[in-house]
Amino acid sequence: MILDGKIPSGPLPEKWDLRRAEMKLVNPANKRKYRIIVIGAGLAGSSAAASLGELGYNVDVFFFQDSPRRAHSIAAQGGINAAKNYPNDGDSVERLFHDTIKGGDFRSREANVYRLAQLSCGIIDQAVAQGVPFARDYAGYLGTRSFGGAQVSRTFYARGQTGQQLLLGAYGALLRQVKLGTVNLHPRTEMLDLVVVNGEAKGVIVRDLVTGAIGSFAADAVCLCSGGYANVFFLTTNSIGSSVNATWRAYKRGAFFANPCFTQIHPTCIPVTGEHQAKLTLMSESLRNDGRVWVPKLKGDQRSPEEIPESERDYFLERRYPSYGNLAARDVSSRAAKEVCDQGRGVGPGGRGVYLDFADAIRRLGADTIRERYGNLFEMYERITDENAYNRPMRIYPAPHYTMGGLWVDYNLESNVRGLFVLGEANFSDHGANRLGASALMQGLADGYFILPYTIANYLAETKPGVITTHFSEFIQSREEVSAFTNKLLSVKGKRTPAEFHRELGKLMWNNVGMTRSEASLKEALQKIPALREEFWQNVLVAGAGMKLNQELERAGRVADLLEFGELLTRDALQRDESCGAHFRVEHRTPDGEAVRNDKDFSYVSAWGYQGDGREPELHKEPLAFENVDLAVRSYK
Amino acid sequence: MNLTLYVWRQEDRNDKGRLVQYEARDISRDVSFLEMLDIVNEGLVKKGDDPISFDSDCREGICGMCGQVVNGVAHGPRKKTTVCQLHMRHFKDGDTLYIEPFRARAFPVIKDLIVDRTAMEKIIESGGYISVHTGGVPDGNAVLIAKRDADAAMDAAECIGCGACIAACPNGSAMLFTAAKVSHLAMLPQGRIEAGSRVCVMTEEMLKQGFGNCSNHYECEAVCPKGIKVRFIAKLYREFIKAKGNL
Ligand code: FES
């Protein structure tokens, strides 16, 4: 099937206005008759739920943590982009649009990206009004900094905790609605199925993580804001509870999964130390503003960094990408780091690390300025590694961080299943094959504050409220299936824990479907994943019972889904026989190691449709048309 | 290294609960405290025992989901460090560790080391925000904010809402937590308009939720993983007096 993104006609800058003008509205008096379910309470979920509540809808928000303020958006450090052009350095909506399209290596929709750039400025204003304490200069104006993939300074920040402050802003707006009675929170609750009635999303089946009870909830529309799936790689910067289950269960109910192979490996993470590590920690990319990345020129150089003279250091990003230098896009920087380590020039235990050196910046600006800019990051680094980065360069290495792929949505953020809206990292829409730094917060909030409230009205206006109830057979059946799934996990009583399977899957995905991919590595993964999945269902050991708090059971359910999802990701990587953005196929590279895109054959969104367990999913395509940008070779040289 | 653990086990809210002894063997000094518990749990699961339940999510010290009392100190012995960021290199081979949940009247135990912190959320819900709608707001630079005010507001806004301050307080008071939010918003011009009503409803809600009052022990500041200062409690008092004066 050729998918239709329902992009409005008309010139690019006017598309969103045109769409807003043609969309239907819900009469204010009728809004309270509608119920909307929101899954996830991060930036996308909280901003959407708060905005919908303000408009007068009834909203139910489900999340697995004990409070919306825990959602993993909170961990975003560096900042949020907006085309304000406050520094007068040549920024504009047009330029942010171009940078994002180019950063995504021309695999995203022009219209979506343009709208994102247009909405970016309003997000900053909204956050300021909520009391987000963005950095200010001495005259009291908002400060900005530069981020990877951009030559202007458009990233707004609140120390190294921008995600935290933006989430707390949205959280305040959300709790205000809770107090006003429009929003109901369901903490410690995990979505385990989407209920589709007559082809439209009308509810969810959830598990109460405290009592173990399985519950059914009906609504007039469902919004998934459940984040990304990087945890398929096990060791990532994502939180422990982040997983694919909400989007995966929706996929199994008919929603298409788009571009799952577009997974971002972040260049500046603290390197892996050992087998029992549960996750990795990111150091904000903003550090690359002042830090210089290097490795020794000599293979296997064991000297400590201060003993290595300038002439024997290879500042490989500055060397390879002179115009962007240490601020080259994330995928490009990550691969460059992997290459120097593969050459045996990596530093630290296991040779899997590169230096990020602040000595020059400290000499130039003084340690106080550096402390002011990144103090909390330096502290965090010391806490984890026991090393002081003011005296000794940090060691960093790439790690899985963000996933550009997600459920397919049209321009209105509606999936191919009617009434199912997907926001933030959970959808695929704006970042193409690679996301630029400081754009995730921007997208999550644009979706939640400024897009969904309009587009969902257009759907609801054609829907009679409250028709579907949990007594419908679809709810009863789905609930039974969820209970059966849980019981099945508990009844295997094998020998290996869910964590062991997760670790093994993660290693396999990282080695075969990670930063670089080849036909052979992908085909091997396609053999091994089903085998591992089979072993899981014969040999997993899930302690405890179903009808009570059981963290092992939660973990087992998430791993079971990842074991299915990993195969789809790999299949997508195999079918995309080109290199683009974060998706790097070794068969397609220039002699000096840069990605080679194939626009003739792969300028499309791949959207996979579930066909039943054990059957190959069906590939649908949405062709990407570029009318306003030239498909150029992406270069940071 | 090898450690002896005494861990609080409690089936549910109504169970009495008890300390149970476990051995943690061959723990690397580079793993985190929670990773050490993960290892102990894998061992328990393999033996067919019920693993220790504890909360965590980000594991990088920002979400505030984790929280345990280690040897009598909320979040353990390291200053300005959540228990998920605490590394085993700060312990010695042969150490004995007592691991308990965050205890306070307002925090019922859900299971083992997991407590219910809904009461904190209720304080924010009562008025810990600026009542702004989505849309229709002025340009971000329309209202200038002195750098020192923005910085001071940020110092207070860094609170991660973990509840360590409450667990450490002999009165089980949520004063530092409440004061951080009151101060963050009161120091910004956007937040001034509601500053008076905010401090009143939030402190009232705090008492209603069963949190105690502040009697200047400063245990809260000592354990706060973000180093939130007790001077914000003084700020809360000033705001409170100002507000009551206006009534
Ligand atoms: S798990 Fe998030 S702060 Fe510890």
Coordinates of C-alpha atoms in Angstrom, one line a residue, chain A residues 47 50-51 54 63-72 74-75 77 84 86 122 124-142 158-161 164-165 168 171-173 175-179 185 187-188 210 237-242 273 276-282 372 376 379-380 382-386 448-450 495-500 503 541-544 548-552, chain B residues 11 29-31 35 38-39 41-42 45-66 78-82 85-87 89-90 110-111 114-118 120-122 124-147 150-163 177 181 184-185 188 190-191 194 201 225-226:
Chain A
S47 CA 1.9 18.7 27.6
A50 CA -2.6 19.4 30.2
S51 CA -3.6 21.2 27.0
E54 CA -7.6 23.0 29.6
F63 CA 2.3 5.9 33.3
F64 CA 4.4 3.2 35.0
Q65 CA 6.3 5.5 37.3
D66 CA 4.8 6.9 40.5
S67 CA 4.7 10.4 39.3
P68 CA 4.6 12.2 35.8
R69 CA 7.7 14.0 36.9
R70 CA 9.8 10.8 36.7
A71 CA 9.3 10.3 33.0
H72 CA 12.6 10.1 31.1
I74 CA 13.5 14.6 32.7
A75 CA 17.0 13.3 31.9
Q77 CA 20.4 17.7 29.6
K84 CA 14.2 32.9 17.8
Y86 CA 17.9 36.4 19.5
G122 CA 6.1 29.4 20.9
I124 CA 10.1 28.9 24.6
D125 CA 7.5 31.5 25.3
Q126 CA 5.2 28.9 26.9
A127 CA 7.9 27.5 29.0
V128 CA 9.0 31.0 30.2
A129 CA 5.4 31.8 31.2
Q130 CA 5.3 28.6 33.2
G131 CA 8.3 29.7 35.2
V132 CA 11.0 27.5 33.5
P133 CA 14.2 29.2 34.7
F134 CA 16.1 29.3 31.5
A135 CA 19.7 30.7 31.5
R136 CA 19.8 34.5 31.3
D137 CA 22.5 36.9 30.5
Y138 CA 23.5 39.8 32.8
A139 CA 20.9 42.1 31.2
G140 CA 18.2 39.6 31.9
Y141 CA 17.7 38.3 28.4
L142 CA 17.5 34.6 27.5
A158 CA 18.5 25.6 32.0
R159 CA 21.9 24.6 33.3
G160 CA 22.4 20.9 32.4
Q161 CA 18.8 20.1 33.3
Q164 CA 13.9 18.4 33.8
Q165 CA 12.8 22.0 33.9
L168 CA 8.4 20.2 35.5
Y171 CA 3.9 18.7 35.0
G172 CA 2.7 21.9 36.8
A173 CA 0.3 22.5 34.0
L175 CA -1.4 18.9 38.0
R176 CA -3.3 22.2 37.7
Q177 CA -5.8 20.2 35.5
V178 CA -5.8 17.4 38.0
K179 CA -6.9 19.8 40.6
L185 CA -3.7 10.3 36.8
P187 CA 0.4 6.1 38.3
R188 CA 2.2 2.8 38.5
V210 CA 0.9 -2.5 42.6
T237 CA 21.0 6.0 28.1
N238 CA 17.3 5.3 28.5
S239 CA 15.6 4.7 31.8
I240 CA 15.2 1.2 33.2
G241 CA 11.4 1.1 32.5
S242 CA 11.6 2.6 29.0
T273 CA 32.7 -0.5 32.6
H276 CA 26.6 -5.8 35.5
Q277 CA 26.0 -2.3 34.4
A278 CA 22.3 -1.7 34.1
K279 CA 22.5 1.4 31.9
L280 CA 24.8 4.0 30.5
T281 CA 24.9 7.7 31.3
L282 CA 24.9 10.4 28.7
E372 CA 29.2 27.7 35.4
N376 CA 26.7 19.5 37.2
E379 CA 30.2 16.4 39.0
M380 CA 28.1 13.6 37.4
E382 CA 33.2 12.3 38.7
R383 CA 30.5 10.5 40.6
I384 CA 30.5 7.7 38.0
T385 CA 34.1 7.4 37.0
D386 CA 35.9 8.8 40.1
G448 CA 1.6 18.1 22.8
Y449 CA 1.0 21.8 23.2
F450 CA 0.4 23.0 19.7
K495 CA 16.4 -21.2 34.4
R496 CA 17.4 -17.8 33.0
T497 CA 16.1 -14.4 34.3
P498 CA 14.5 -11.8 32.0
A499 CA 17.6 -9.6 32.6
E500 CA 19.9 -12.3 31.2
R503 CA 21.4 -8.5 28.0
L541 CA 12.4 -17.7 35.0
V542 CA 9.9 -15.2 36.3
A543 CA 9.7 -15.1 40.0
G544 CA 6.6 -14.3 42.1
K548 CA 0.8 -8.4 43.2
L549 CA 3.7 -6.1 42.7
N550 CA 6.2 -8.0 40.7
Q551 CA 9.0 -6.2 39.0
E552 CA 10.4 -9.4 37.5
Chain B
E11 CA 4.9 -7.8 51.8
R29 CA 33.8 -1.4 43.1
D30 CA 32.7 0.2 39.9
V31 CA 29.0 -0.9 40.0
E35 CA 23.4 -2.5 40.4
D38 CA 20.3 -6.1 41.0
I39 CA 23.1 -8.7 41.4
N41 CA 18.2 -10.1 43.2
E42 CA 19.4 -12.2 40.3
V45 CA 15.5 -15.3 41.7
K46 CA 17.7 -18.2 40.7
K47 CA 17.2 -19.7 44.2
G48 CA 13.4 -19.3 43.8
D49 CA 13.2 -16.5 46.4
D50 CA 11.3 -13.3 46.1
P51 CA 13.6 -10.6 44.9
I52 CA 13.8 -7.3 46.8
S53 CA 11.5 -4.7 45.3
F54 CA 12.8 -1.2 45.0
D55 CA 12.1 1.8 42.8
S56 CA 14.4 3.3 40.2
D57 CA 14.0 4.6 36.7
C58 CA 16.6 7.0 35.2
R59 CA 19.5 5.7 37.3
E60 CA 21.3 8.9 36.7
G61 CA 20.1 11.0 39.6
I62 CA 17.5 13.2 38.0
C63 CA 14.1 11.5 38.0
G64 CA 13.8 11.1 41.8
M65 CA 12.3 7.7 41.6
C66 CA 14.9 5.9 43.6
R78 CA 27.9 10.2 49.8
K79 CA 26.9 13.9 49.8
K80 CA 24.8 15.2 47.0
T81 CA 24.3 11.7 45.5
T82 CA 21.2 9.7 44.9
Q85 CA 24.5 7.2 41.5
L86 CA 26.2 5.9 44.6
H87 CA 29.1 3.6 43.7
R89 CA 33.8 2.1 45.7
H90 CA 32.6 4.1 48.6
I110 CA 4.0 -0.4 49.3
K111 CA 6.4 -3.3 49.3
I114 CA 9.0 1.0 47.8
V115 CA 7.0 3.7 49.4
D116 CA 3.9 5.7 48.3
R117 CA 4.9 9.3 47.8
T118 CA 1.5 10.5 46.5
M120 CA 4.2 15.0 47.8
E121 CA 2.3 15.2 44.5
K122 CA -0.7 16.5 46.4
I124 CA 2.3 20.4 44.1
E125 CA -1.3 19.8 42.9
S126 CA -2.6 22.2 45.4
G127 CA -0.9 25.1 43.7
G128 CA 2.8 24.5 43.0
Y129 CA 2.7 26.1 39.5
I130 CA 1.9 29.2 37.6
S131 CA -1.7 29.1 36.4
V132 CA -1.0 29.7 32.7
H133 CA -2.9 28.2 29.7
T134 CA -1.3 26.8 26.7
G135 CA -1.0 29.5 24.1
G136 CA -1.5 33.3 24.3
V137 CA 1.7 34.0 26.2
P138 CA 4.1 36.9 25.6
D139 CA 7.5 36.6 24.0
G140 CA 10.1 34.9 26.2
N141 CA 12.2 38.1 26.3
A142 CA 9.2 40.4 27.0
V143 CA 9.8 40.2 30.7
L144 CA 13.4 40.5 31.6
I145 CA 14.7 38.5 34.6
A146 CA 17.9 39.5 36.4
K147 CA 20.5 36.7 36.0
A150 CA 17.0 33.3 37.3
D151 CA 20.0 31.5 38.9
A152 CA 18.5 31.5 42.4
A153 CA 15.2 30.2 41.0
M154 CA 17.1 27.5 39.2
D155 CA 18.9 26.6 42.5
A156 CA 15.5 25.9 44.0
A157 CA 14.0 24.3 40.9
E158 CA 16.6 21.6 40.8
C159 CA 14.7 19.6 43.4
I160 CA 14.0 16.1 42.0
G161 CA 11.2 15.3 44.4
C162 CA 12.7 12.1 45.7
G163 CA 11.5 12.6 49.3
F177 CA 10.4 20.2 49.3
K181 CA 8.8 25.1 44.8
H184 CA 11.5 28.9 42.6
L185 CA 8.2 30.4 41.5
L188 CA 10.4 34.9 39.1
Q190 CA 5.8 35.5 36.3
G191 CA 5.3 33.6 39.5
E194 CA 0.1 34.0 42.7
V201 CA -2.4 26.5 49.9
P225 CA 21.0 14.9 46.5
K226 CA 20.7 18.2 44.8

